Coordinates of C-alpha atoms in Angstrom, one line a residue:
Chain A
X79 CA -0.1 -0.3 0.0
X80 CA 1.5 3.4 -0.8
X81 CA 0.0 6.0 1.7
X82 CA 1.8 9.4 1.1
X83 CA 0.6 13.5 0.2
X84 CA -0.6 13.8 -3.2
X85 CA 0.3 16.9 -4.5
X86 CA -3.0 19.4 -4.5
X87 CA -4.4 17.1 -2.0
X88 CA -4.9 18.3 1.7
X89 CA -3.2 16.2 4.0
X90 CA -6.2 15.8 6.7
X91 CA -8.4 14.7 3.5
X92 CA -10.6 11.6 3.8
X93 CA -10.9 11.4 0.1
X94 CA -8.8 12.9 -2.7
X95 CA -9.9 12.8 -6.0
X96 CA -7.7 14.3 -9.2
X97 CA -9.2 14.1 -12.4
X98 CA -11.7 11.1 -12.4
X99 CA -13.0 10.3 -15.8
X100 CA -15.9 7.6 -16.3
X101 CA -16.5 6.0 -19.5
X102 CA -19.8 3.4 -20.2
X103 CA -19.6 1.6 -23.1
X104 CA -23.4 1.5 -24.8
X105 CA -23.1 -0.8 -27.7
X106 CA -20.8 1.0 -30.4
X107 CA -21.2 4.1 -28.8
X108 CA -19.1 5.3 -25.2
X109 CA -20.4 7.7 -23.4
X110 CA -18.7 9.2 -20.3
X111 CA -20.4 9.9 -17.7
X112 CA -17.8 11.9 -15.4
X113 CA -15.8 14.4 -16.6
X114 CA -12.8 14.8 -14.2
X115 CA -13.6 15.5 -11.4
X116 CA -11.3 17.2 -9.0
X117 CA -12.7 17.2 -5.1
X118 CA -11.6 16.3 -1.8
X119 CA -13.6 15.1 1.1
X120 CA -12.7 16.0 4.5
X121 CA -13.6 14.2 8.0
X122 CA -16.1 15.4 10.7
X123 CA -18.2 16.3 7.8
X124 CA -21.4 15.3 6.8
X125 CA -20.8 15.4 2.8
X126 CA -23.8 15.3 0.2
X127 CA -23.4 14.4 -3.1
X128 CA -26.6 15.3 -5.0
X129 CA -27.7 15.5 -8.9
X130 CA -30.5 14.6 -10.8
X131 CA -30.7 10.9 -12.1
X132 CA -28.5 10.4 -14.4
X133 CA -25.8 13.1 -13.3
X134 CA -23.0 10.7 -12.5
X135 CA -23.2 10.8 -8.5
X136 CA -23.7 6.7 -7.5
X137 CA -20.6 6.6 -10.3
X138 CA -18.6 9.4 -8.4
X139 CA -19.5 7.7 -5.3
X140 CA -18.9 4.2 -6.1
X141 CA -15.1 5.3 -7.6
X142 CA -15.0 7.1 -4.3
X143 CA -15.5 4.0 -2.2
X144 CA -13.4 1.5 -4.1
X145 CA -16.2 -0.6 -5.8
X146 CA -15.7 1.1 -9.9
X147 CA -12.4 1.5 -11.2
X148 CA -12.0 4.7 -12.8
X149 CA -11.4 5.5 -16.7
X150 CA -8.9 8.5 -15.9
X151 CA -7.9 9.6 -12.4
X152 CA -6.6 9.1 -8.9
X153 CA -8.5 8.9 -5.3
X154 CA -6.9 8.4 -2.3
X155 CA -8.4 7.3 1.1
X156 CA -7.0 8.4 4.1
X157 CA -3.6 8.5 1.7
X158 CA -3.8 5.1 -0.2
X159 CA -4.0 5.0 -3.8
X160 CA -6.7 2.5 -3.6
X161 CA -6.8 2.1 -7.1
X162 CA -3.0 0.6 -6.9
X163 CA -3.9 -1.7 -5.1
X164 CA -4.5 -5.7 -5.8
X165 CA -8.5 -6.7 -6.4
X166 CA -7.4 -8.7 -2.9
X167 CA -5.9 -5.3 -1.4
X168 CA -8.8 -3.3 -2.2
X169 CA -11.2 -5.9 -1.0
X170 CA -9.5 -5.7 2.4
X171 CA -8.8 -2.0 2.3
X172 CA -13.1 -1.6 1.8
X173 CA -13.9 -4.3 4.6
X174 CA -11.3 -2.6 6.9
X175 CA -11.9 1.0 5.9
X176 CA -15.5 1.5 4.4
X177 CA -18.9 1.1 5.7
X178 CA -21.6 1.7 3.4
X179 CA -25.6 2.2 3.8
X180 CA -27.8 1.1 0.7
X181 CA -31.0 2.2 -0.1
X182 CA -32.2 -1.6 -0.4
X183 CA -30.6 -2.0 3.6
X184 CA -29.7 -5.2 1.5
X185 CA -29.6 -6.9 4.9
X186 CA -29.9 -11.1 4.7
X187 CA -33.1 -11.9 4.9
X188 CA -32.1 -15.1 6.8
X189 CA -29.9 -14.0 9.2
X190 CA -31.1 -12.4 12.3
X191 CA -30.2 -8.2 12.9
X192 CA -27.4 -9.0 15.2
X193 CA -25.7 -11.7 12.8
X194 CA -26.6 -9.3 9.9
X195 CA -24.9 -5.9 11.6
X196 CA -21.9 -8.3 12.4
X197 CA -21.4 -9.4 8.5
X198 CA -18.3 -7.0 8.1
X199 CA -16.5 -8.2 11.5
X200 CA -16.7 -12.0 10.6
X201 CA -15.9 -11.1 7.1
X202 CA -12.8 -9.8 9.2
X203 CA -12.1 -13.2 10.6
X204 CA -13.7 -12.1 14.0
X205 CA -15.2 -15.0 15.8
X206 CA -19.1 -15.2 15.2
X207 CA -19.4 -14.8 19.2
X208 CA -17.6 -11.8 19.6
X209 CA -19.3 -10.4 16.5
X210 CA -22.6 -10.4 17.3
X211 CA -21.7 -9.6 21.0
X212 CA -20.3 -6.1 19.1
X213 CA -23.9 -5.8 17.0
X214 CA -25.1 -5.9 19.4
X215 CA -23.7 -3.0 21.7
X216 CA -24.4 -0.6 18.4
X217 CA -27.7 -2.3 18.3
X218 CA -28.5 -1.2 21.3
X219 CA -27.0 2.5 21.0
X220 CA -29.4 2.8 18.1
X221 CA -32.3 1.6 20.1
X222 CA -33.2 -1.6 19.0
X223 CA -31.0 -4.0 20.6
X224 CA -34.5 -5.7 21.8
X225 CA -34.7 -6.4 18.3
X226 CA -31.4 -8.4 17.7
X227 CA -32.8 -11.5 17.3
X228 CA -35.1 -11.0 15.0
X229 CA -34.8 -11.9 11.3
X230 CA -35.3 -8.5 8.5
X231 CA -38.7 -9.7 7.4
X232 CA -40.1 -9.2 11.0
X233 CA -38.5 -5.5 11.1
X234 CA -40.0 -2.4 9.8
X235 CA -38.7 -0.4 7.4
X236 CA -37.1 1.9 10.0
X237 CA -35.4 -0.6 12.0
X238 CA -34.1 -2.4 9.0
X239 CA -32.4 0.7 7.9
X240 CA -30.9 0.8 11.8
X241 CA -29.5 -2.5 11.6
X242 CA -28.0 -1.4 7.6
X243 CA -26.4 1.5 9.8
X244 CA -25.1 -1.1 12.5
X245 CA -23.7 -3.2 10.0
X246 CA -21.9 0.1 8.1
X247 CA -20.5 1.2 11.4
X248 CA -19.4 -1.9 13.8
X249 CA -16.1 -2.3 12.2
X250 CA -15.6 1.3 13.2
X251 CA -14.6 2.3 9.2
X252 CA -13.4 5.9 8.5
X253 CA -15.4 6.3 5.7
X254 CA -19.3 6.2 5.5
X255 CA -20.6 5.6 2.2
X256 CA -24.4 6.1 2.3
X257 CA -26.8 5.8 -0.8
X258 CA -30.1 7.6 -0.7
X259 CA -31.0 6.8 3.0
X260 CA -33.8 8.3 3.0
X261 CA -35.7 7.9 0.1
X262 CA -37.7 4.6 1.2
X263 CA -38.8 7.0 4.5
X264 CA -41.6 9.6 4.8
X265 CA -40.0 13.1 6.0
X266 CA -40.0 12.6 9.7
X267 CA -38.6 9.1 10.0
X268 CA -35.5 10.5 7.3
X269 CA -35.0 13.3 9.3
X270 CA -34.6 11.2 12.7
X271 CA -32.2 8.4 10.3
X272 CA -29.9 11.5 9.4
X273 CA -30.2 12.7 12.8
X274 CA -28.8 9.2 13.6
X275 CA -26.1 9.4 11.4
X276 CA -25.1 12.5 12.7
X277 CA -24.7 11.5 15.9
X278 CA -23.2 7.8 15.2
X279 CA -21.9 8.1 11.8
X280 CA -20.0 11.7 12.2
X281 CA -16.5 12.5 14.6
X282 CA -13.4 13.9 13.5
X283 CA -11.9 11.0 12.2
X284 CA -14.7 9.8 10.0
X285 CA -15.8 11.3 7.0
X286 CA -19.3 10.4 5.6
X287 CA -20.9 10.9 2.1
X288 CA -24.5 10.9 1.3
X289 CA -25.9 10.3 -2.2
X290 CA -29.4 12.0 -2.1
X291 CA -31.4 13.8 -4.4
X292 CA -34.3 14.4 -0.9
X293 CA -34.4 18.0 -1.0
X294 CA -36.4 17.1 2.7
X295 CA -33.2 16.9 4.2
X296 CA -30.3 19.0 2.0
X297 CA -30.4 21.4 5.4
X298 CA -29.1 18.8 7.7
X299 CA -25.7 18.8 5.9
X300 CA -22.5 20.1 6.3
X301 CA -21.8 20.2 2.6
X302 CA -23.2 19.6 -0.1
X303 CA -21.7 18.7 -3.9
X304 CA -24.0 19.1 -6.5
X305 CA -22.9 17.3 -10.1
X306 CA -24.9 18.0 -13.5
X307 CA -24.0 15.8 -16.5
X308 CA -20.8 14.2 -14.8
X309 CA -19.6 17.7 -13.6
X310 CA -19.1 19.7 -10.4
X311 CA -21.4 22.7 -10.5
X312 CA -21.8 23.6 -6.8
X313 CA -19.5 22.9 -3.4
X314 CA -20.6 24.4 -0.5
X315 CA -22.5 24.2 2.9
X316 CA -25.9 24.8 1.6
X317 CA -27.7 24.3 -1.8
X318 CA -27.8 27.0 -4.6
X319 CA -30.7 28.8 -5.0
X320 CA -31.5 27.8 -8.0
X321 CA -31.9 23.7 -7.2
Chain B
X751 CA -29.7 -16.7 2.4
X752 CA -31.2 -19.6 0.8
X753 CA -33.3 -21.2 4.1
X754 CA -35.0 -17.3 4.4
X755 CA -36.5 -17.9 0.9
X756 CA -39.0 -21.0 1.8
X757 CA -40.4 -21.5 -1.6
X758 CA -37.1 -21.7 -3.4
X759 CA -36.1 -24.0 -0.3
X760 CA -38.4 -26.3 -0.8
X761 CA -38.2 -26.2 -4.2
X762 CA -34.3 -27.1 -4.3
X763 CA -35.7 -30.1 -1.3
X764 CA -38.3 -31.2 -3.6
X765 CA -36.0 -31.2 -7.0
X766 CA -33.2 -33.0 -4.4
X767 CA -35.4 -35.3 -3.1
X768 CA -37.9 -36.0 -6.0
X769 CA -34.2 -36.9 -7.8
X770 CA -32.6 -39.2 -4.9
X771 CA -35.9 -40.7 -4.8
X772 CA -36.2 -42.0 -8.2
X773 CA -32.7 -43.0 -9.2
X774 CA -32.5 -45.0 -5.9
X775 CA -35.7 -46.3 -5.7
X776 CA -35.1 -46.9 -10.0
X777 CA -32.1 -48.6 -9.4
X778 CA -33.3 -51.2 -6.3
X779 CA -35.4 -51.9 -8.5
X780 CA -33.7 -53.1 -11.3
X781 CA -30.8 -54.3 -9.1
X782 CA -33.4 -56.5 -7.0
X783 CA -35.2 -57.3 -10.2
X784 CA -32.4 -58.8 -12.3
X785 CA -31.1 -60.9 -9.4
X786 CA -34.1 -62.6 -9.5
X787 CA -32.1 -63.9 -12.4
X788 CA -30.9 -65.6 -10.2
X789 CA -33.6 -67.0 -7.9
X790 CA -33.1 -70.4 -8.8
X791 CA -30.1 -71.1 -7.6
X792 CA -30.3 -69.0 -4.0
X793 CA -33.7 -71.4 -3.9
X794 CA -31.1 -74.3 -3.6
X795 CA -28.6 -72.7 -1.3
X796 CA -26.6 -76.2 -0.7
X797 CA -25.7 -77.0 -4.3
X798 CA -22.1 -76.2 -5.1
X799 CA -21.5 -76.8 -8.4
X800 CA -24.3 -77.1 -10.8
X801 CA -23.9 -79.7 -13.9
X802 CA -26.0 -79.0 -16.9
X803 CA -26.4 -80.0 -20.8
X804 CA -23.4 -77.9 -22.5
X805 CA -25.6 -75.5 -24.2
X806 CA -27.8 -74.9 -20.9
X807 CA -27.5 -71.5 -19.6
X808 CA -29.5 -70.5 -16.7
X809 CA -31.3 -72.1 -14.1
X810 CA -34.6 -70.6 -16.2
X811 CA -32.9 -72.4 -19.7
X812 CA -31.6 -75.5 -19.8
X813 CA -31.8 -78.3 -22.2
X814 CA -32.1 -81.9 -19.9
X815 CA -29.7 -84.3 -20.0
X816 CA -29.3 -88.1 -19.7
X817 CA -30.3 -89.6 -16.4
X818 CA -26.6 -91.4 -16.8
X819 CA -25.3 -87.8 -16.5
X820 CA -26.0 -88.2 -12.8
X821 CA -23.8 -91.6 -12.5
X822 CA -20.9 -89.7 -14.2
X823 CA -21.1 -87.0 -12.0
X824 CA -21.2 -89.3 -8.8
X825 CA -17.9 -90.8 -10.2
X826 CA -15.9 -87.6 -10.3
X827 CA -13.2 -87.4 -7.6
X828 CA -13.9 -84.8 -4.9
X829 CA -17.8 -84.7 -5.2
X830 CA -19.4 -85.7 -2.2
X831 CA -22.8 -86.2 -2.8
X832 CA -24.4 -85.4 -6.2
X833 CA -28.1 -85.5 -6.6
X834 CA -31.0 -85.1 -9.4
X835 CA -32.6 -81.8 -10.0
X836 CA -35.6 -81.3 -12.3
X837 CA -37.1 -77.8 -13.8
X838 CA -39.5 -77.7 -16.2
X839 CA -43.2 -75.5 -17.0
X840 CA -46.1 -77.5 -16.9
X841 CA -50.1 -76.1 -16.8
X842 CA -52.0 -75.7 -14.0
X843 CA -55.9 -75.8 -14.0
X844 CA -57.4 -74.5 -10.7
X845 CA -60.5 -74.9 -8.8
X846 CA -62.0 -72.1 -10.4
X847 CA -61.1 -73.4 -13.8
X848 CA -58.2 -70.8 -14.6
X849 CA -55.4 -72.1 -16.7
X850 CA -52.1 -71.1 -15.2
X851 CA -48.4 -71.5 -16.2
X852 CA -46.2 -72.8 -13.4
X853 CA -42.6 -73.8 -12.8
X854 CA -42.1 -77.5 -11.8
X855 CA -39.3 -78.0 -9.7
X856 CA -38.1 -81.5 -8.9
X857 CA -35.7 -82.1 -6.1
X858 CA -33.9 -85.3 -4.4
X859 CA -36.2 -87.8 -3.4
X860 CA -34.0 -89.0 -0.4
X861 CA -32.3 -85.4 1.1
X862 CA -34.5 -82.7 -0.4
X863 CA -31.5 -81.3 -1.8
X864 CA -33.0 -78.4 -4.2
X865 CA -35.7 -77.0 -2.2
X866 CA -35.4 -73.6 -0.5
X867 CA -34.0 -73.1 2.9
X868 CA -37.3 -72.5 4.8
X869 CA -40.7 -73.3 4.5
X870 CA -43.2 -70.5 5.6
X871 CA -46.1 -73.5 6.3
X872 CA -45.7 -76.9 6.9
X873 CA -42.1 -78.7 7.1
X874 CA -40.3 -81.0 4.8
X875 CA -41.9 -84.3 6.0
X876 CA -44.7 -83.4 4.0
X877 CA -43.1 -84.1 0.6
X878 CA -43.1 -87.9 1.4
X879 CA -47.0 -88.3 1.2
X880 CA -48.2 -89.0 -1.8
X881 CA -49.2 -86.6 -4.7
X882 CA -47.2 -83.7 -2.9
X883 CA -46.9 -80.7 -4.2
X884 CA -45.0 -77.4 -2.1
X885 CA -46.5 -74.0 -3.4
X886 CA -44.0 -70.7 -3.4
X887 CA -45.1 -68.0 -2.1
X888 CA -45.8 -65.7 -5.0
X889 CA -48.1 -68.4 -6.3
X890 CA -50.1 -68.5 -3.1
X891 CA -50.6 -64.8 -3.9
X892 CA -51.2 -66.0 -7.4
X893 CA -53.5 -69.1 -7.4
X894 CA -55.5 -68.2 -3.9
X895 CA -56.3 -64.3 -4.4
X896 CA -59.0 -64.6 -2.4
X897 CA -56.8 -65.5 0.5
X898 CA -58.1 -68.8 1.2
X899 CA -55.4 -71.3 2.5
X900 CA -54.1 -73.6 0.0
X901 CA -53.3 -76.5 1.8
X902 CA -54.9 -79.3 1.4
X903 CA -56.4 -77.5 -1.9
X904 CA -56.3 -80.2 -5.2
X905 CA -54.7 -78.9 -8.5
X906 CA -55.2 -80.1 -12.0
X907 CA -51.4 -80.3 -12.4
X908 CA -50.4 -81.6 -16.6
X909 CA -53.5 -83.6 -15.7
X910 CA -52.5 -85.2 -13.1
X911 CA -53.8 -84.7 -9.7
X912 CA -51.7 -82.4 -7.2
X913 CA -52.4 -81.5 -3.5
X914 CA -50.6 -78.9 -1.7
X915 CA -49.2 -79.6 1.7
X916 CA -46.9 -77.0 2.2
X917 CA -45.8 -73.3 1.6
X918 CA -42.3 -72.3 0.7
X919 CA -40.2 -69.3 1.9
X920 CA -38.8 -69.0 -2.0
X921 CA -37.8 -65.8 -3.7
X922 CA -39.6 -65.3 -6.5
X923 CA -38.2 -65.5 -10.1
X924 CA -38.0 -62.9 -12.7
X925 CA -41.4 -63.9 -14.2
X926 CA -42.1 -64.3 -10.9
X927 CA -43.9 -67.4 -12.2
X928 CA -45.8 -69.8 -9.5
X929 CA -43.3 -72.5 -8.6
X930 CA -44.5 -76.3 -7.2
X931 CA -41.9 -77.8 -5.4
X932 CA -42.1 -82.2 -5.5
X933 CA -39.6 -85.1 -5.5
X934 CA -38.0 -86.0 -8.3
X935 CA -39.5 -89.1 -8.8
X936 CA -43.1 -87.2 -8.8
X937 CA -41.8 -84.4 -10.6
X938 CA -41.5 -87.4 -13.5
X939 CA -45.1 -88.0 -13.6
X940 CA -45.8 -84.7 -13.8
X941 CA -44.4 -83.5 -16.4
X942 CA -44.9 -84.7 -19.9
X943 CA -42.3 -87.5 -21.3
X944 CA -39.0 -86.9 -23.5
X945 CA -36.3 -89.5 -23.4
X946 CA -34.2 -86.8 -21.5
X947 CA -36.1 -85.2 -18.0
X948 CA -32.8 -84.6 -15.6
X949 CA -31.9 -80.4 -16.0
X950 CA -29.2 -80.1 -13.6
X951 CA -27.4 -82.2 -11.5
X952 CA -27.0 -80.8 -8.1
X953 CA -23.3 -81.0 -6.5
X954 CA -21.4 -80.7 -3.0
X955 CA -18.3 -80.6 -2.8
X956 CA -15.6 -82.6 -0.1
X957 CA -13.8 -81.4 2.3
X958 CA -10.5 -79.9 1.5
X959 CA -12.0 -79.2 -2.2
X960 CA -12.8 -76.1 -4.2
X961 CA -16.2 -76.1 -5.9
X962 CA -14.1 -74.5 -8.9
X963 CA -11.7 -77.1 -8.6
X964 CA -14.6 -80.1 -8.7
X965 CA -16.0 -77.7 -11.6
X966 CA -13.4 -77.9 -13.9
X967 CA -12.8 -81.9 -13.1
X968 CA -16.5 -82.7 -14.2
X969 CA -16.4 -80.6 -17.3
X970 CA -12.8 -82.2 -17.9
X971 CA -13.7 -85.5 -17.3
X972 CA -17.9 -85.9 -18.1
X973 CA -18.0 -83.1 -21.1
X974 CA -20.6 -81.6 -19.2
X975 CA -20.8 -78.1 -18.2
X976 CA -20.4 -77.3 -14.3
X977 CA -20.6 -73.9 -13.2
X978 CA -20.0 -72.6 -9.3
X979 CA -22.8 -71.3 -7.2
X980 CA -21.8 -67.7 -7.8
X981 CA -20.9 -68.1 -11.8
X982 CA -24.6 -69.8 -12.6
X983 CA -26.1 -66.9 -10.5
X984 CA -24.3 -64.1 -12.3
X985 CA -25.2 -66.4 -15.7
X986 CA -28.7 -66.0 -14.5
X987 CA -28.2 -62.0 -14.1
X988 CA -26.6 -61.8 -17.3
X989 CA -29.2 -63.4 -19.1
X990 CA -31.4 -60.9 -18.1
X991 CA -29.8 -58.1 -18.8
X992 CA -28.6 -59.2 -22.1
X993 CA -32.0 -60.4 -23.3
X994 CA -34.3 -57.8 -22.0
X995 CA -35.3 -54.0 -22.3
X996 CA -34.6 -53.5 -18.7
X997 CA -31.4 -52.0 -18.3
X998 CA -32.8 -49.4 -20.9
X999 CA -35.7 -48.7 -19.4
X1000 CA -34.7 -48.4 -16.1
X1001 CA -31.8 -46.6 -17.6
X1002 CA -33.7 -43.9 -19.7
X1003 CA -35.9 -43.6 -15.8
X1004 CA -32.5 -42.9 -13.7
X1005 CA -31.4 -40.3 -16.2
X1006 CA -34.7 -38.5 -16.7
X1007 CA -34.4 -38.2 -12.8
X1008 CA -31.1 -36.8 -13.2
X1009 CA -32.2 -34.6 -15.4
X1010 CA -35.6 -33.5 -14.0
X1011 CA -32.7 -33.0 -10.7
X1012 CA -30.8 -30.7 -13.3
X1013 CA -33.9 -28.7 -14.4
X1014 CA -35.4 -27.7 -11.0
X1015 CA -32.7 -27.3 -9.2
X1016 CA -31.3 -25.6 -11.9
X1017 CA -33.5 -23.3 -12.7
X1018 CA -34.6 -22.6 -8.3
X1019 CA -30.9 -21.8 -7.8
X1020 CA -30.5 -19.6 -10.9
X1021 CA -34.0 -17.7 -9.8
X1022 CA -32.5 -17.7 -5.6
X1023 CA -29.0 -16.0 -6.9
X1024 CA -30.8 -13.8 -9.5
X1025 CA -32.9 -12.4 -6.4
X1026 CA -30.3 -11.8 -3.9
X1027 CA -27.7 -10.7 -6.6
X1028 CA -28.3 -6.9 -4.5
X1029 CA -27.6 -8.4 -0.9
X1030 CA -24.5 -10.3 -2.9
X1031 CA -23.3 -6.9 -4.7
X1032 CA -23.6 -5.7 -1.2
X1033 CA -21.6 -8.2 0.6
X1034 CA -18.9 -7.7 -2.4
X1035 CA -18.9 -4.0 -1.7
X1036 CA -18.7 -4.8 2.2
X1037 CA -15.4 -6.7 1.4
X1038 CA -16.6 -10.2 1.1
X1039 CA -14.3 -11.7 -1.1
X1040 CA -15.6 -14.1 -4.1
X1041 CA -14.0 -17.1 -2.6
X1042 CA -16.2 -16.3 0.8
X1043 CA -19.1 -15.8 -1.1
X1044 CA -18.4 -19.4 -3.3
X1045 CA -18.1 -21.0 0.5
X1046 CA -21.4 -19.6 1.5
X1047 CA -23.1 -20.8 -1.5
X1048 CA -21.5 -23.9 -1.0
X1049 CA -22.8 -24.2 2.4
X1050 CA -26.4 -23.5 1.7
X1051 CA -26.2 -25.9 -1.1
X1052 CA -24.4 -28.8 0.9
X1053 CA -27.0 -28.4 2.9
X1054 CA -30.3 -28.5 0.9
X1055 CA -28.4 -31.1 -0.8
X1056 CA -27.9 -33.2 1.9
X1057 CA -31.2 -33.0 3.6
X1058 CA -33.2 -33.5 0.0
X1059 CA -31.0 -36.9 -0.4
X1060 CA -32.1 -37.8 3.0
X1061 CA -35.4 -37.4 2.2
X1062 CA -34.8 -39.0 -1.2
X1063 CA -33.2 -41.9 0.7
X1064 CA -36.0 -42.5 3.2
X1065 CA -38.1 -41.7 0.6
X1066 CA -36.6 -45.3 -1.1
X1067 CA -36.7 -47.3 2.2
X1068 CA -40.7 -46.2 2.6
X1069 CA -40.9 -47.6 0.0
X1070 CA -39.4 -50.7 -0.8
X1071 CA -40.7 -51.1 3.1
X1072 CA -43.7 -50.1 2.6
X1073 CA -44.4 -52.9 -0.7
X1074 CA -42.5 -55.2 1.4
X1075 CA -46.0 -57.5 2.3
X1076 CA -46.3 -57.7 -1.8
X1077 CA -44.4 -60.8 -3.1
X1078 CA -43.1 -59.1 -6.5
X1079 CA -41.4 -56.6 -4.0
X1080 CA -40.2 -59.8 -1.5
X1081 CA -36.8 -60.1 -0.4
X1082 CA -36.2 -56.4 -2.2
X1083 CA -33.2 -54.9 -0.4
X1084 CA -31.2 -51.2 -1.4
X1085 CA -27.7 -52.2 -1.9
X1086 CA -25.3 -50.0 -0.2
X1087 CA -23.5 -49.0 -3.2
X1088 CA -27.2 -47.6 -4.4
X1089 CA -27.3 -44.8 -2.0
X1090 CA -23.6 -43.6 -2.9
X1091 CA -24.6 -43.7 -6.4
X1092 CA -27.3 -41.5 -5.4
X1093 CA -25.3 -39.2 -3.4
X1094 CA -23.0 -38.6 -6.4
X1095 CA -25.4 -37.8 -8.4
X1096 CA -27.6 -35.3 -6.2
X1097 CA -23.3 -33.9 -5.8
X1098 CA -23.1 -33.2 -9.4
X1099 CA -26.3 -32.0 -10.0
X1100 CA -25.3 -29.4 -7.4
X1101 CA -22.3 -28.9 -8.5
X1102 CA -23.8 -28.4 -12.5
X1103 CA -26.2 -26.3 -11.3
X1104 CA -24.2 -24.3 -9.0
X1105 CA -21.5 -24.0 -11.5
X1106 CA -23.6 -22.5 -13.5
X1107 CA -25.7 -20.2 -11.4
X1108 CA -23.1 -18.7 -9.8
X1109 CA -20.9 -17.4 -12.5
X1110 CA -23.6 -14.5 -12.3
X1111 CA -22.4 -13.7 -8.5
X1112 CA -19.0 -13.5 -9.6
X1113 CA -19.6 -11.4 -12.3
X1114 CA -21.3 -8.8 -10.2
X1115 CA -19.4 -5.8 -9.8
X1116 CA -20.2 -4.5 -6.2
X1117 CA -21.3 -1.4 -8.1
X1118 CA -24.1 -3.1 -9.0
X1119 CA -25.9 -2.4 -5.6
X1120 CA -25.8 1.4 -6.2
X1121 CA -28.0 1.6 -9.2

């Protein structure tokens, strides 16, 4: 692994993305989805990546968290140039350093809430009993400790979301990536989830990126990056007036 | 994941269970059925060597020898004893006026060698009463299906009077034809005469001799054909395999069982993996490696396979036991090799379908989870 400061990257940046482009092949045509994105994500902040469907926000976040190779450009996560890692090193890097919260939660239906929350620890090789105990502590903190033994289908949408949050944080990652965490929730539930995320996911040594187009929660962001047609058109603490 | 989706879980169980049942049950019936080709040998347990005309092939496909063959065989060194054995077909007119083809087996008058080991009803002393025949238990079912006792019943056997005085506990023949046992001298009366009547000479070998050596000596010195018990039993099995369509028919059914298993399991497996592709994508994004995912799927497939296989084997045992009272299935057993073959088939089905289905998971990019 290479850990060094990249020219142009702030040393304290959680993510430093430089010149990110991404092309997709559609038959004979090549479509450029991202056009040379340069941005830094800082720890201790709740950063939103917003934009219309097709603006490239999901592609950008996928590249920034190491699950999609860029066509061009460089991404450093806490100083590591992640796309210079081998496939196995990259998988291990994600496992140790990144927590994911997905729009559809994607919990495993046949195992209970505690086991779902413990998945990253189990994948790291932590003994199952210990992993479950650590997951239960977090579920308690998220006020669903009493649901730890229930299967996902026995939980409400909000409870499943909390289990997904626990799974994202149980291994104490330095970067948390959320994809539309409030899309399936009503306004008040959505705000509660965001408050919860701010409370448990944001810390001075951890960065939290949220991809969303839910304008009901824009006011909760520390920083908002707006993407349009694969380019950053706004980067500030509030949404621009024309959105 | 798989156990969390009851529909697919039970679908896979059904597929594996049904395949196992079909493969195990059909192979069991096949093996037991072809072994019936050797029932004539198994029903005469004392005989260590069977001597016959050189053209004879099995206990049921034999060409009669002159009675002097018995004396020739008795004169061979290493022969402890030799007794005549007659097997012939005859017709019976039943009390109800029905016609039934039967096999008449004439056993040695003095020693009764050539009879099945056990009598189901009565004892072997009844053979010394006049006109005695002893019927096998399949024959009871065929001729007395109304449940009436056959003991004391008179039969018109090739225009001769025969009285049933006992029931032999015999392994049914391949065709499940009614078999009547009688003494050799009585059998000569029941069966229409030709110049040569002796079907086989049954031989016991002297101490210190092997059946193979004695058989070889008999062949060399008499010009007759002599086979050990195992050789003639195998010849009976081979005759059925070579001269009937049974292996092809059962083979087709077993193959169809395998194909049905592949189809049901493959389809269900693919649907299961496709339905859970987001979960697999999420796991891959989190940092679970492809090999761990393959282990996960393998363990689940193994669990389903084991339970389904168990259901199939237990189903076969239940089938064999359930039909055990039916004379057609009398003595049926499951050779230990058959469950192993079924297990191998299940492993192949799961490996084949799992391999095809899991490719989509392995090819899935973790980024797909965000789409």
